[in-house]
mmCIF file with all atom_site columns, C-alpha atoms in Angstrom:
data_model
loop_
_atom_site.group_PDB
_atom_site.id
_atom_site.type_symbol
_atom_site.label_atom_id
_atom_site.label_alt_id
_atom_site.label_comp_id
_atom_site.label_asym_id
_atom_site.label_entity_id
_atom_site.label_seq_id
_atom_site.pdbx_PDB_ins_code
_atom_site.Cartn_x
_atom_site.Cartn_y
_atom_site.Cartn_z
_atom_site.occupancy
_atom_site.B_iso_or_equiv
_atom_site.pdbx_formal_charge
_atom_site.auth_seq_id
_atom_site.auth_comp_id
_atom_site.auth_asym_id
_atom_site.auth_atom_id
_atom_site.pdbx_PDB_model_num
ATOM 1   C CA . UNK A 1 1   ? 19.172  -18.308 8.167   1.00 0.00 ? 16  UNK A CA 1
ATOM 2   C CA . UNK A 1 2   ? 15.894  -20.121 7.780   1.00 0.00 ? 17  UNK A CA 1
ATOM 3   C CA . UNK A 1 3   ? 13.507  -21.533 5.246   1.00 0.00 ? 18  UNK A CA 1
ATOM 4   C CA . UNK A 1 4   ? 10.206  -19.798 4.583   1.00 0.00 ? 19  UNK A CA 1
ATOM 5   C CA . UNK A 1 5   ? 8.357   -22.526 6.512   1.00 0.00 ? 20  UNK A CA 1
ATOM 6   C CA . UNK A 1 6   ? 10.598  -22.078 9.564   1.00 0.00 ? 21  UNK A CA 1
ATOM 7   C CA . UNK A 1 7   ? 10.106  -18.306 9.509   1.00 0.00 ? 22  UNK A CA 1
ATOM 8   C CA . UNK A 1 8   ? 6.342   -18.727 9.214   1.00 0.00 ? 23  UNK A CA 1
ATOM 9   C CA . UNK A 1 9   ? 6.266   -20.862 12.357  1.00 0.00 ? 24  UNK A CA 1
ATOM 10  C CA . UNK A 1 10  ? 8.213   -18.219 14.322  1.00 0.00 ? 25  UNK A CA 1
ATOM 11  C CA . UNK A 1 11  ? 6.352   -15.168 13.007  1.00 0.00 ? 26  UNK A CA 1
ATOM 12  C CA . UNK A 1 12  ? 5.067   -12.637 15.573  1.00 0.00 ? 27  UNK A CA 1
ATOM 13  C CA . UNK A 1 13  ? 1.635   -13.292 17.040  1.00 0.00 ? 28  UNK A CA 1
ATOM 14  C CA . UNK A 1 14  ? -0.945  -11.460 14.963  1.00 0.00 ? 29  UNK A CA 1
ATOM 15  C CA . UNK A 1 15  ? 1.098   -11.555 11.761  1.00 0.00 ? 30  UNK A CA 1
ATOM 16  C CA . UNK A 1 16  ? -0.249  -13.415 8.758   1.00 0.00 ? 31  UNK A CA 1
ATOM 17  C CA . UNK A 1 17  ? 3.138   -14.014 7.176   1.00 0.00 ? 32  UNK A CA 1
ATOM 18  C CA . UNK A 1 18  ? 6.760   -12.862 7.270   1.00 0.00 ? 33  UNK A CA 1
ATOM 19  C CA . UNK A 1 19  ? 7.741   -11.433 3.899   1.00 0.00 ? 34  UNK A CA 1
ATOM 20  C CA . UNK A 1 20  ? 11.199  -11.583 2.371   1.00 0.00 ? 35  UNK A CA 1
ATOM 21  C CA . UNK A 1 21  ? 11.942  -7.994  3.405   1.00 0.00 ? 36  UNK A CA 1
ATOM 22  C CA . UNK A 1 22  ? 9.747   -7.093  6.404   1.00 0.00 ? 37  UNK A CA 1
ATOM 23  C CA . UNK A 1 23  ? 7.063   -8.267  8.792   1.00 0.00 ? 38  UNK A CA 1
ATOM 24  C CA . UNK A 1 24  ? 3.963   -6.478  10.062  1.00 0.00 ? 39  UNK A CA 1
ATOM 25  C CA . UNK A 1 25  ? 1.320   -7.309  12.647  1.00 0.00 ? 40  UNK A CA 1
ATOM 26  C CA . UNK A 1 26  ? -1.320  -5.837  14.903  1.00 0.00 ? 41  UNK A CA 1
ATOM 27  C CA . UNK A 1 27  ? -1.205  -5.578  18.693  1.00 0.00 ? 42  UNK A CA 1
ATOM 28  C CA . UNK A 1 28  ? -4.456  -4.252  20.192  1.00 0.00 ? 43  UNK A CA 1
ATOM 29  C CA . UNK A 1 29  ? -4.945  -0.781  18.680  1.00 0.00 ? 44  UNK A CA 1
ATOM 30  C CA . UNK A 1 30  ? -1.462  -0.548  17.142  1.00 0.00 ? 45  UNK A CA 1
ATOM 31  C CA . UNK A 1 31  ? 0.105   -1.799  13.927  1.00 0.00 ? 46  UNK A CA 1
ATOM 32  C CA . UNK A 1 32  ? 3.791   -2.670  13.844  1.00 0.00 ? 47  UNK A CA 1
ATOM 33  C CA . UNK A 1 33  ? 6.080   -2.826  10.831  1.00 0.00 ? 48  UNK A CA 1
ATOM 34  C CA . UNK A 1 34  ? 9.714   -3.802  11.154  1.00 0.00 ? 49  UNK A CA 1
ATOM 35  C CA . UNK A 1 35  ? 12.638  -4.900  9.076   1.00 0.00 ? 50  UNK A CA 1
ATOM 36  C CA . UNK A 1 36  ? 13.864  -8.465  9.400   1.00 0.00 ? 51  UNK A CA 1
ATOM 37  C CA . UNK A 1 37  ? 16.422  -9.566  11.956  1.00 0.00 ? 52  UNK A CA 1
ATOM 38  C CA . UNK A 1 38  ? 19.562  -11.256 10.659  1.00 0.00 ? 53  UNK A CA 1
ATOM 39  C CA . UNK A 1 39  ? 18.352  -14.734 11.625  1.00 0.00 ? 54  UNK A CA 1
ATOM 40  C CA . UNK A 1 40  ? 15.105  -14.178 9.680   1.00 0.00 ? 55  UNK A CA 1
ATOM 41  C CA . UNK A 1 41  ? 16.772  -13.852 6.313   1.00 0.00 ? 56  UNK A CA 1
ATOM 42  C CA . UNK A 1 42  ? 15.216  -16.506 4.172   1.00 0.00 ? 57  UNK A CA 1
ATOM 43  C CA . UNK A 1 43  ? 16.468  -19.176 1.825   1.00 0.00 ? 58  UNK A CA 1
ATOM 44  C CA . UNK A 1 44  ? 14.809  -19.179 -1.581  1.00 0.00 ? 59  UNK A CA 1
ATOM 45  C CA . UNK A 1 45  ? 13.416  -22.277 -3.267  1.00 0.00 ? 60  UNK A CA 1
ATOM 46  C CA . UNK A 1 46  ? 16.642  -22.334 -5.308  1.00 0.00 ? 61  UNK A CA 1
ATOM 47  C CA . UNK A 1 47  ? 18.669  -22.602 -2.100  1.00 0.00 ? 62  UNK A CA 1
ATOM 48  C CA . UNK A 1 48  ? 20.029  -19.050 -2.247  1.00 0.00 ? 63  UNK A CA 1
ATOM 49  C CA . UNK A 1 49  ? 20.137  -16.661 0.702   1.00 0.00 ? 64  UNK A CA 1
ATOM 50  C CA . UNK A 1 50  ? 17.897  -13.652 0.132   1.00 0.00 ? 65  UNK A CA 1
ATOM 51  C CA . UNK A 1 51  ? 19.285  -10.432 1.586   1.00 0.00 ? 66  UNK A CA 1
ATOM 52  C CA . UNK A 1 52  ? 16.634  -7.706  1.994   1.00 0.00 ? 67  UNK A CA 1
ATOM 53  C CA . UNK A 1 53  ? 17.445  -4.263  0.579   1.00 0.00 ? 68  UNK A CA 1
ATOM 54  C CA . UNK A 1 54  ? 19.514  -2.245  3.026   1.00 0.00 ? 69  UNK A CA 1
ATOM 55  C CA . UNK A 1 55  ? 17.301  0.801   2.436   1.00 0.00 ? 70  UNK A CA 1
ATOM 56  C CA . UNK A 1 56  ? 14.325  -0.544  4.370   1.00 0.00 ? 71  UNK A CA 1
ATOM 57  C CA . UNK A 1 57  ? 15.185  1.112   7.718   1.00 0.00 ? 72  UNK A CA 1
ATOM 58  C CA . UNK A 1 58  ? 15.307  4.473   5.927   1.00 0.00 ? 73  UNK A CA 1
ATOM 59  C CA . UNK A 1 59  ? 12.025  3.713   4.188   1.00 0.00 ? 74  UNK A CA 1
ATOM 60  C CA . UNK A 1 60  ? 10.358  3.193   7.564   1.00 0.00 ? 75  UNK A CA 1
ATOM 61  C CA . UNK A 1 61  ? 11.925  6.448   8.816   1.00 0.00 ? 76  UNK A CA 1
ATOM 62  C CA . UNK A 1 62  ? 10.430  8.147   5.769   1.00 0.00 ? 77  UNK A CA 1
ATOM 63  C CA . UNK A 1 63  ? 7.041   6.615   6.556   1.00 0.00 ? 78  UNK A CA 1
ATOM 64  C CA . UNK A 1 64  ? 7.216   8.045   10.081  1.00 0.00 ? 79  UNK A CA 1
ATOM 65  C CA . UNK A 1 65  ? 8.398   11.498  8.959   1.00 0.00 ? 80  UNK A CA 1
ATOM 66  C CA . UNK A 1 66  ? 5.739   11.788  6.258   1.00 0.00 ? 81  UNK A CA 1
ATOM 67  C CA . UNK A 1 67  ? 2.883   10.824  8.582   1.00 0.00 ? 82  UNK A CA 1
ATOM 68  C CA . UNK A 1 68  ? 3.971   13.411  11.139  1.00 0.00 ? 83  UNK A CA 1
ATOM 69  C CA . UNK A 1 69  ? 4.334   16.117  8.483   1.00 0.00 ? 84  UNK A CA 1
ATOM 70  C CA . UNK A 1 70  ? 0.994   15.450  6.802   1.00 0.00 ? 85  UNK A CA 1
ATOM 71  C CA . UNK A 1 71  ? -0.836  15.283  10.131  1.00 0.00 ? 86  UNK A CA 1
ATOM 72  C CA . UNK A 1 72  ? 0.332   18.828  10.805  1.00 0.00 ? 87  UNK A CA 1
ATOM 73  C CA . UNK A 1 73  ? -0.323  20.168  7.299   1.00 0.00 ? 88  UNK A CA 1
ATOM 74  C CA . UNK A 1 74  ? -3.438  18.419  5.937   1.00 0.00 ? 89  UNK A CA 1
ATOM 75  C CA . UNK A 1 75  ? -6.712  16.687  6.763   1.00 0.00 ? 90  UNK A CA 1
ATOM 76  C CA . UNK A 1 76  ? -5.850  13.628  4.667   1.00 0.00 ? 91  UNK A CA 1
ATOM 77  C CA . UNK A 1 77  ? -6.961  10.439  6.496   1.00 0.00 ? 92  UNK A CA 1
ATOM 78  C CA . UNK A 1 78  ? -3.863  8.762   7.897   1.00 0.00 ? 93  UNK A CA 1
ATOM 79  C CA . UNK A 1 79  ? -2.875  6.303   10.612  1.00 0.00 ? 94  UNK A CA 1
ATOM 80  C CA . UNK A 1 80  ? -1.266  8.229   13.451  1.00 0.00 ? 95  UNK A CA 1
ATOM 81  C CA . UNK A 1 81  ? 2.470   7.558   13.832  1.00 0.00 ? 96  UNK A CA 1
ATOM 82  C CA . UNK A 1 82  ? 3.149   6.444   17.414  1.00 0.00 ? 97  UNK A CA 1
ATOM 83  C CA . UNK A 1 83  ? 6.902   5.830   17.535  1.00 0.00 ? 98  UNK A CA 1
ATOM 84  C CA . UNK A 1 84  ? 9.896   4.433   15.674  1.00 0.00 ? 99  UNK A CA 1
ATOM 85  C CA . UNK A 1 85  ? 13.002  2.799   17.105  1.00 0.00 ? 100 UNK A CA 1
ATOM 86  C CA . UNK A 1 86  ? 15.744  0.231   16.583  1.00 0.00 ? 101 UNK A CA 1
ATOM 87  C CA . UNK A 1 87  ? 15.927  -2.985  18.630  1.00 0.00 ? 102 UNK A CA 1
ATOM 88  C CA . UNK A 1 88  ? 17.079  -6.622  18.236  1.00 0.00 ? 103 UNK A CA 1
ATOM 89  C CA . UNK A 1 89  ? 18.843  -5.682  15.014  1.00 0.00 ? 104 UNK A CA 1
ATOM 90  C CA . UNK A 1 90  ? 15.664  -4.409  13.352  1.00 0.00 ? 105 UNK A CA 1
ATOM 91  C CA . UNK A 1 91  ? 13.951  -1.064  12.763  1.00 0.00 ? 106 UNK A CA 1
ATOM 92  C CA . UNK A 1 92  ? 10.379  -0.711  14.051  1.00 0.00 ? 107 UNK A CA 1
ATOM 93  C CA . UNK A 1 93  ? 7.614   1.729   13.139  1.00 0.00 ? 108 UNK A CA 1
ATOM 94  C CA . UNK A 1 94  ? 4.390   1.709   15.160  1.00 0.00 ? 109 UNK A CA 1
ATOM 95  C CA . UNK A 1 95  ? 1.185   3.351   13.974  1.00 0.00 ? 110 UNK A CA 1
ATOM 96  C CA . UNK A 1 96  ? -2.385  3.290   15.172  1.00 0.00 ? 111 UNK A CA 1
ATOM 97  C CA . UNK A 1 97  ? -4.646  0.614   13.695  1.00 0.00 ? 112 UNK A CA 1
ATOM 98  C CA . UNK A 1 98  ? -7.411  1.949   11.457  1.00 0.00 ? 113 UNK A CA 1
ATOM 99  C CA . UNK A 1 99  ? -10.367 -0.384  10.911  1.00 0.00 ? 114 UNK A CA 1
ATOM 100 C CA . UNK A 1 100 ? -11.658 -0.867  7.384   1.00 0.00 ? 115 UNK A CA 1
ATOM 101 C CA . UNK A 1 101 ? -11.127 -2.824  4.195   1.00 0.00 ? 116 UNK A CA 1
ATOM 102 C CA . UNK A 1 102 ? -8.759  -2.300  1.288   1.00 0.00 ? 117 UNK A CA 1
ATOM 103 C CA . UNK A 1 103 ? -10.081 -0.538  -1.775  1.00 0.00 ? 118 UNK A CA 1
ATOM 104 C CA . UNK A 1 104 ? -8.965  -3.579  -3.789  1.00 0.00 ? 119 UNK A CA 1
ATOM 105 C CA . UNK A 1 105 ? -11.670 -5.667  -2.057  1.00 0.00 ? 120 UNK A CA 1
ATOM 106 C CA . UNK A 1 106 ? -14.528 -3.467  -3.288  1.00 0.00 ? 121 UNK A CA 1
ATOM 107 C CA . UNK A 1 107 ? -16.777 -3.992  -6.279  1.00 0.00 ? 122 UNK A CA 1
ATOM 108 C CA . UNK A 1 108 ? -16.015 -1.901  -9.344  1.00 0.00 ? 123 UNK A CA 1
ATOM 109 C CA . UNK A 1 109 ? -18.985 0.479   -8.842  1.00 0.00 ? 124 UNK A CA 1
ATOM 110 C CA . UNK A 1 110 ? -17.909 1.137   -5.252  1.00 0.00 ? 125 UNK A CA 1
ATOM 111 C CA . UNK A 1 111 ? -14.318 1.695   -6.343  1.00 0.00 ? 126 UNK A CA 1
ATOM 112 C CA . UNK A 1 112 ? -15.481 4.542   -8.556  1.00 0.00 ? 127 UNK A CA 1
ATOM 113 C CA . UNK A 1 113 ? -16.831 6.376   -5.509  1.00 0.00 ? 128 UNK A CA 1
ATOM 114 C CA . UNK A 1 114 ? -13.524 5.892   -3.685  1.00 0.00 ? 129 UNK A CA 1
ATOM 115 C CA . UNK A 1 115 ? -11.527 7.086   -6.694  1.00 0.00 ? 130 UNK A CA 1
ATOM 116 C CA . UNK A 1 116 ? -13.370 10.409  -6.596  1.00 0.00 ? 131 UNK A CA 1
ATOM 117 C CA . UNK A 1 117 ? -12.205 10.868  -3.010  1.00 0.00 ? 132 UNK A CA 1
ATOM 118 C CA . UNK A 1 118 ? -8.636  9.901   -3.889  1.00 0.00 ? 133 UNK A CA 1
ATOM 119 C CA . UNK A 1 119 ? -8.452  12.565  -6.571  1.00 0.00 ? 134 UNK A CA 1
ATOM 120 C CA . UNK A 1 120 ? -9.346  15.189  -3.963  1.00 0.00 ? 135 UNK A CA 1
ATOM 121 C CA . UNK A 1 121 ? -6.734  13.896  -1.519  1.00 0.00 ? 136 UNK A CA 1
ATOM 122 C CA . UNK A 1 122 ? -4.078  13.988  -4.250  1.00 0.00 ? 137 UNK A CA 1
ATOM 123 C CA . UNK A 1 123 ? -5.021  17.613  -4.931  1.00 0.00 ? 138 UNK A CA 1
ATOM 124 C CA . UNK A 1 124 ? -4.535  18.348  -1.225  1.00 0.00 ? 139 UNK A CA 1
ATOM 125 C CA . UNK A 1 125 ? -1.090  16.736  -1.387  1.00 0.00 ? 140 UNK A CA 1
ATOM 126 C CA . UNK A 1 126 ? -0.135  18.761  -4.431  1.00 0.00 ? 141 UNK A CA 1
ATOM 127 C CA . UNK A 1 127 ? -1.062  21.974  -2.651  1.00 0.00 ? 142 UNK A CA 1
ATOM 128 C CA . UNK A 1 128 ? 2.075   21.363  -0.570  1.00 0.00 ? 143 UNK A CA 1
ATOM 129 C CA . UNK A 1 129 ? 5.111   22.810  -2.341  1.00 0.00 ? 144 UNK A CA 1
ATOM 130 C CA . UNK A 1 130 ? 8.882   22.864  -1.891  1.00 0.00 ? 145 UNK A CA 1
ATOM 131 C CA . UNK A 1 131 ? 11.705  24.282  -4.007  1.00 0.00 ? 146 UNK A CA 1
ATOM 132 C CA . UNK A 1 132 ? 13.828  21.179  -3.314  1.00 0.00 ? 147 UNK A CA 1
ATOM 133 C CA . UNK A 1 133 ? 12.971  17.462  -3.494  1.00 0.00 ? 148 UNK A CA 1
ATOM 134 C CA . UNK A 1 134 ? 13.042  15.199  -0.461  1.00 0.00 ? 149 UNK A CA 1
ATOM 135 C CA . UNK A 1 135 ? 11.367  14.289  2.804   1.00 0.00 ? 150 UNK A CA 1
ATOM 136 C CA . UNK A 1 136 ? 10.620  16.874  5.524   1.00 0.00 ? 151 UNK A CA 1
ATOM 137 C CA . UNK A 1 137 ? 12.972  16.339  8.449   1.00 0.00 ? 152 UNK A CA 1
ATOM 138 C CA . UNK A 1 138 ? 15.096  13.751  6.624   1.00 0.00 ? 153 UNK A CA 1
ATOM 139 C CA . UNK A 1 139 ? 18.385  14.185  4.772   1.00 0.00 ? 154 UNK A CA 1
ATOM 140 C CA . UNK A 1 140 ? 17.886  11.051  2.674   1.00 0.00 ? 155 UNK A CA 1
ATOM 141 C CA . UNK A 1 141 ? 15.145  10.112  0.261   1.00 0.00 ? 156 UNK A CA 1
ATOM 142 C CA . UNK A 1 142 ? 14.117  6.731   -1.146  1.00 0.00 ? 157 UNK A CA 1
ATOM 143 C CA . UNK A 1 143 ? 12.863  6.555   -4.728  1.00 0.00 ? 158 UNK A CA 1
ATOM 144 C CA . UNK A 1 144 ? 9.830   4.342   -5.352  1.00 0.00 ? 159 UNK A CA 1
ATOM 145 C CA . UNK A 1 145 ? 10.678  0.640   -5.266  1.00 0.00 ? 160 UNK A CA 1
ATOM 146 C CA . UNK A 1 146 ? 9.421   0.261   -8.832  1.00 0.00 ? 161 UNK A CA 1
ATOM 147 C CA . UNK A 1 147 ? 12.416  2.347   -9.925  1.00 0.00 ? 162 UNK A CA 1
ATOM 148 C CA . UNK A 1 148 ? 15.000  0.425   -7.900  1.00 0.00 ? 163 UNK A CA 1
ATOM 149 C CA . UNK A 1 149 ? 13.792  -3.167  -8.218  1.00 0.00 ? 164 UNK A CA 1
ATOM 150 C CA . UNK A 1 150 ? 16.384  -5.601  -9.525  1.00 0.00 ? 165 UNK A CA 1
ATOM 151 C CA . UNK A 1 151 ? 19.155  -3.005  -9.785  1.00 0.00 ? 166 UNK A CA 1
ATOM 152 C CA . UNK A 1 152 ? 22.070  -1.888  -7.594  1.00 0.00 ? 167 UNK A CA 1
ATOM 153 C CA . UNK A 1 153 ? 19.869  1.079   -6.701  1.00 0.00 ? 168 UNK A CA 1
ATOM 154 C CA . UNK A 1 154 ? 17.726  -1.183  -4.514  1.00 0.00 ? 169 UNK A CA 1
ATOM 155 C CA . UNK A 1 155 ? 20.441  -0.866  -1.827  1.00 0.00 ? 170 UNK A CA 1
ATOM 156 C CA . UNK A 1 156 ? 20.879  2.899   -2.122  1.00 0.00 ? 171 UNK A CA 1
ATOM 157 C CA . UNK A 1 157 ? 19.381  5.927   -0.415  1.00 0.00 ? 172 UNK A CA 1
ATOM 158 C CA . UNK A 1 158 ? 19.704  9.269   -2.165  1.00 0.00 ? 173 UNK A CA 1
ATOM 159 C CA . UNK A 1 159 ? 20.377  12.921  -1.398  1.00 0.00 ? 174 UNK A CA 1
ATOM 160 C CA . UNK A 1 160 ? 19.135  15.916  -3.388  1.00 0.00 ? 175 UNK A CA 1
ATOM 161 C CA . UNK A 1 161 ? 21.921  17.250  -5.593  1.00 0.00 ? 176 UNK A CA 1
ATOM 162 C CA . UNK A 1 162 ? 23.735  20.196  -4.018  1.00 0.00 ? 177 UNK A CA 1
ATOM 163 C CA . UNK A 1 163 ? 23.832  22.051  -7.360  1.00 0.00 ? 178 UNK A CA 1
ATOM 164 C CA . UNK A 1 164 ? 20.157  21.460  -8.125  1.00 0.00 ? 179 UNK A CA 1
ATOM 165 C CA . UNK A 1 165 ? 18.390  24.636  -9.338  1.00 0.00 ? 180 UNK A CA 1
ATOM 166 C CA . UNK A 1 166 ? 15.367  25.695  -7.319  1.00 0.00 ? 181 UNK A CA 1
ATOM 167 C CA . UNK A 1 167 ? 12.180  24.322  -8.873  1.00 0.00 ? 182 UNK A CA 1
ATOM 168 C CA . UNK A 1 168 ? 8.618   23.579  -7.811  1.00 0.00 ? 183 UNK A CA 1
ATOM 169 C CA . UNK A 1 169 ? 8.106   20.140  -6.268  1.00 0.00 ? 184 UNK A CA 1
ATOM 170 C CA . UNK A 1 170 ? 4.836   18.871  -4.832  1.00 0.00 ? 185 UNK A CA 1
ATOM 171 C CA . UNK A 1 171 ? 4.098   16.242  -2.227  1.00 0.00 ? 186 UNK A CA 1
ATOM 172 C CA . UNK A 1 172 ? 3.594   12.751  -3.637  1.00 0.00 ? 187 UNK A CA 1
ATOM 173 C CA . UNK A 1 173 ? 2.731   9.375   -2.160  1.00 0.00 ? 188 UNK A CA 1
ATOM 174 C CA . UNK A 1 174 ? 4.370   7.554   -5.102  1.00 0.00 ? 189 UNK A CA 1
ATOM 175 C CA . UNK A 1 175 ? 2.635   4.220   -4.474  1.00 0.00 ? 190 UNK A CA 1
ATOM 176 C CA . UNK A 1 176 ? -1.096  4.927   -4.414  1.00 0.00 ? 191 UNK A CA 1
ATOM 177 C CA . UNK A 1 177 ? -2.216  1.401   -5.202  1.00 0.00 ? 192 UNK A CA 1
ATOM 178 C CA . UNK A 1 178 ? -5.643  0.151   -4.185  1.00 0.00 ? 193 UNK A CA 1
ATOM 179 C CA . UNK A 1 179 ? -4.113  -1.980  -1.416  1.00 0.00 ? 194 UNK A CA 1
ATOM 180 C CA . UNK A 1 180 ? -2.817  1.190   0.262   1.00 0.00 ? 195 UNK A CA 1
ATOM 181 C CA . UNK A 1 181 ? -6.262  2.779   0.526   1.00 0.00 ? 196 UNK A CA 1
ATOM 182 C CA . UNK A 1 182 ? -8.450  1.719   3.475   1.00 0.00 ? 197 UNK A CA 1
ATOM 183 C CA . UNK A 1 183 ? -12.171 2.516   3.428   1.00 0.00 ? 198 UNK A CA 1
ATOM 184 C CA . UNK A 1 184 ? -15.178 2.165   5.689   1.00 0.00 ? 199 UNK A CA 1
ATOM 185 C CA . UNK A 1 185 ? -17.083 -0.829  4.224   1.00 0.00 ? 200 UNK A CA 1
ATOM 186 C CA . UNK A 1 186 ? -20.467 0.828   4.879   1.00 0.00 ? 201 UNK A CA 1
ATOM 187 C CA . UNK A 1 187 ? -19.983 4.487   3.968   1.00 0.00 ? 202 UNK A CA 1
ATOM 188 C CA . UNK A 1 188 ? -17.109 3.831   1.512   1.00 0.00 ? 203 UNK A CA 1
ATOM 189 C CA . UNK A 1 189 ? -15.354 6.851   2.949   1.00 0.00 ? 204 UNK A CA 1
ATOM 190 C CA . UNK A 1 190 ? -11.557 6.651   2.906   1.00 0.00 ? 205 UNK A CA 1
ATOM 191 C CA . UNK A 1 191 ? -10.380 6.234   6.497   1.00 0.00 ? 206 UNK A CA 1
ATOM 192 C CA . UNK A 1 192 ? -6.627  5.840   5.923   1.00 0.00 ? 207 UNK A CA 1
ATOM 193 C CA . UNK A 1 193 ? -3.983  6.015   3.223   1.00 0.00 ? 208 UNK A CA 1
ATOM 194 C CA . UNK A 1 194 ? -1.078  3.742   4.136   1.00 0.00 ? 209 UNK A CA 1
ATOM 195 C CA . UNK A 1 195 ? 2.573   3.057   3.310   1.00 0.00 ? 210 UNK A CA 1
ATOM 196 C CA . UNK A 1 196 ? 4.248   6.413   2.694   1.00 0.00 ? 211 UNK A CA 1
ATOM 197 C CA . UNK A 1 197 ? 7.734   4.881   2.451   1.00 0.00 ? 212 UNK A CA 1
ATOM 198 C CA . UNK A 1 198 ? 8.432   6.592   -0.887  1.00 0.00 ? 213 UNK A CA 1
ATOM 199 C CA . UNK A 1 199 ? 6.575   9.786   -0.060  1.00 0.00 ? 214 UNK A CA 1
ATOM 200 C CA . UNK A 1 200 ? 7.981   13.293  -0.163  1.00 0.00 ? 215 UNK A CA 1
ATOM 201 C CA . UNK A 1 201 ? 8.451   16.246  -2.484  1.00 0.00 ? 216 UNK A CA 1
ATOM 202 C CA . UNK A 1 202 ? 8.890   15.042  -6.062  1.00 0.00 ? 217 UNK A CA 1
ATOM 203 C CA . UNK A 1 203 ? 8.040   16.225  -9.580  1.00 0.00 ? 218 UNK A CA 1
ATOM 204 C CA . UNK A 1 204 ? 4.257   16.424  -9.891  1.00 0.00 ? 219 UNK A CA 1
ATOM 205 C CA . UNK A 1 205 ? 4.071   13.822  -12.663 1.00 0.00 ? 220 UNK A CA 1
ATOM 206 C CA . UNK A 1 206 ? 5.526   11.133  -10.352 1.00 0.00 ? 221 UNK A CA 1
ATOM 207 C CA . UNK A 1 207 ? 2.071   10.788  -8.748  1.00 0.00 ? 222 UNK A CA 1
ATOM 208 C CA . UNK A 1 208 ? 0.394   8.607   -11.324 1.00 0.00 ? 223 UNK A CA 1
ATOM 209 C CA . UNK A 1 209 ? -3.108  7.160   -10.855 1.00 0.00 ? 224 UNK A CA 1
ATOM 210 C CA . UNK A 1 210 ? -1.945  3.699   -9.829  1.00 0.00 ? 225 UNK A CA 1
ATOM 211 C CA . UNK A 1 211 ? -5.294  3.241   -8.071  1.00 0.00 ? 226 UNK A CA 1
ATOM 212 C CA . UNK A 1 212 ? -6.728  2.659   -11.551 1.00 0.00 ? 227 UNK A CA 1
ATOM 213 C CA . UNK A 1 213 ? -4.696  -0.560  -11.819 1.00 0.00 ? 228 UNK A CA 1
ATOM 214 C CA . UNK A 1 214 ? -5.738  -3.907  -10.353 1.00 0.00 ? 229 UNK A CA 1
ATOM 215 C CA . UNK A 1 215 ? -2.162  -5.092  -9.834  1.00 0.00 ? 230 UNK A CA 1
ATOM 216 C CA . UNK A 1 216 ? 1.291   -3.674  -9.042  1.00 0.00 ? 231 UNK A CA 1
ATOM 217 C CA . UNK A 1 217 ? 2.507   -0.450  -10.601 1.00 0.00 ? 232 UNK A CA 1
ATOM 218 C CA . UNK A 1 218 ? 5.285   -0.134  -13.152 1.00 0.00 ? 233 UNK A CA 1
ATOM 219 C CA . UNK A 1 219 ? 8.176   2.238   -13.807 1.00 0.00 ? 234 UNK A CA 1
ATOM 220 C CA . UNK A 1 220 ? 7.068   5.421   -15.536 1.00 0.00 ? 235 UNK A CA 1
ATOM 221 C CA . UNK A 1 221 ? 8.730   6.491   -18.754 1.00 0.00 ? 236 UNK A CA 1
ATOM 222 C CA . UNK A 1 222 ? 11.596  8.849   -17.925 1.00 0.00 ? 237 UNK A CA 1
ATOM 223 C CA . UNK A 1 223 ? 11.301  8.267   -14.179 1.00 0.00 ? 238 UNK A CA 1
ATOM 224 C CA . UNK A 1 224 ? 14.782  6.801   -13.662 1.00 0.00 ? 239 UNK A CA 1
ATOM 225 C CA . UNK A 1 225 ? 16.415  9.603   -15.660 1.00 0.00 ? 240 UNK A CA 1
ATOM 226 C CA . UNK A 1 226 ? 14.475  12.205  -13.676 1.00 0.00 ? 241 UNK A CA 1
ATOM 227 C CA . UNK A 1 227 ? 15.639  10.787  -10.352 1.00 0.00 ? 242 UNK A CA 1
ATOM 228 C CA . UNK A 1 228 ? 19.286  10.961  -11.408 1.00 0.00 ? 243 UNK A CA 1
ATOM 229 C CA . UNK A 1 229 ? 18.771  14.615  -12.352 1.00 0.00 ? 244 UNK A CA 1
ATOM 230 C CA . UNK A 1 230 ? 17.448  15.652  -8.942  1.00 0.00 ? 245 UNK A CA 1
ATOM 231 C CA . UNK A 1 231 ? 19.328  13.349  -6.555  1.00 0.00 ? 246 UNK A CA 1
ATOM 232 C CA . UNK A 1 232 ? 22.502  11.341  -6.143  1.00 0.00 ? 247 UNK A CA 1
ATOM 233 C CA . UNK A 1 233 ? 22.936  7.935   -4.457  1.00 0.00 ? 248 UNK A CA 1
#
């Protein structure tokens, strides 16, 4: 156990900061995301031990599976998934580094140009269909963190219900915030869409235009009820 200051001193080289639930950094042409080791669990300012959600290894597995699937099925700009593995009590996911800046750092007029591209990429995602919800190649699915935050569900992975009637589900990112969109600062072309940890086949209306918001997204009306209808923890 360690304080935030102690963790910051011991953070991996190339990392700006160790968060309460994961750490990420760049090594040459690769980006690394991993869950925290046991000794990295942090003590809050109130003196309490913060335990990261136990779903984070599965979320990184989802990120890997989605990138591999979309690389094979679409031309959406993505960082290439290099490998994923467990070591030192943590789960690692390595992707290629894609140079650019976050959409959130652009001026409002430039953001409008990027938004037009995003709409087209979302259409490409929604051209992918499945009659069951979930993640290609994975038995478990992880609802968006906005649905699970602050509840017991934050520590749960889900499975599609066995008795679920066949319906039409489309591929969703589920967290298309401006920070997850990387663009070329000169051409303003989208060069990578990041963080597919909640991606997969979901009801079409789950993919809301969160890129229109300046800050974090919020739970959609009816979203929690819908998840319980299609999956079970």
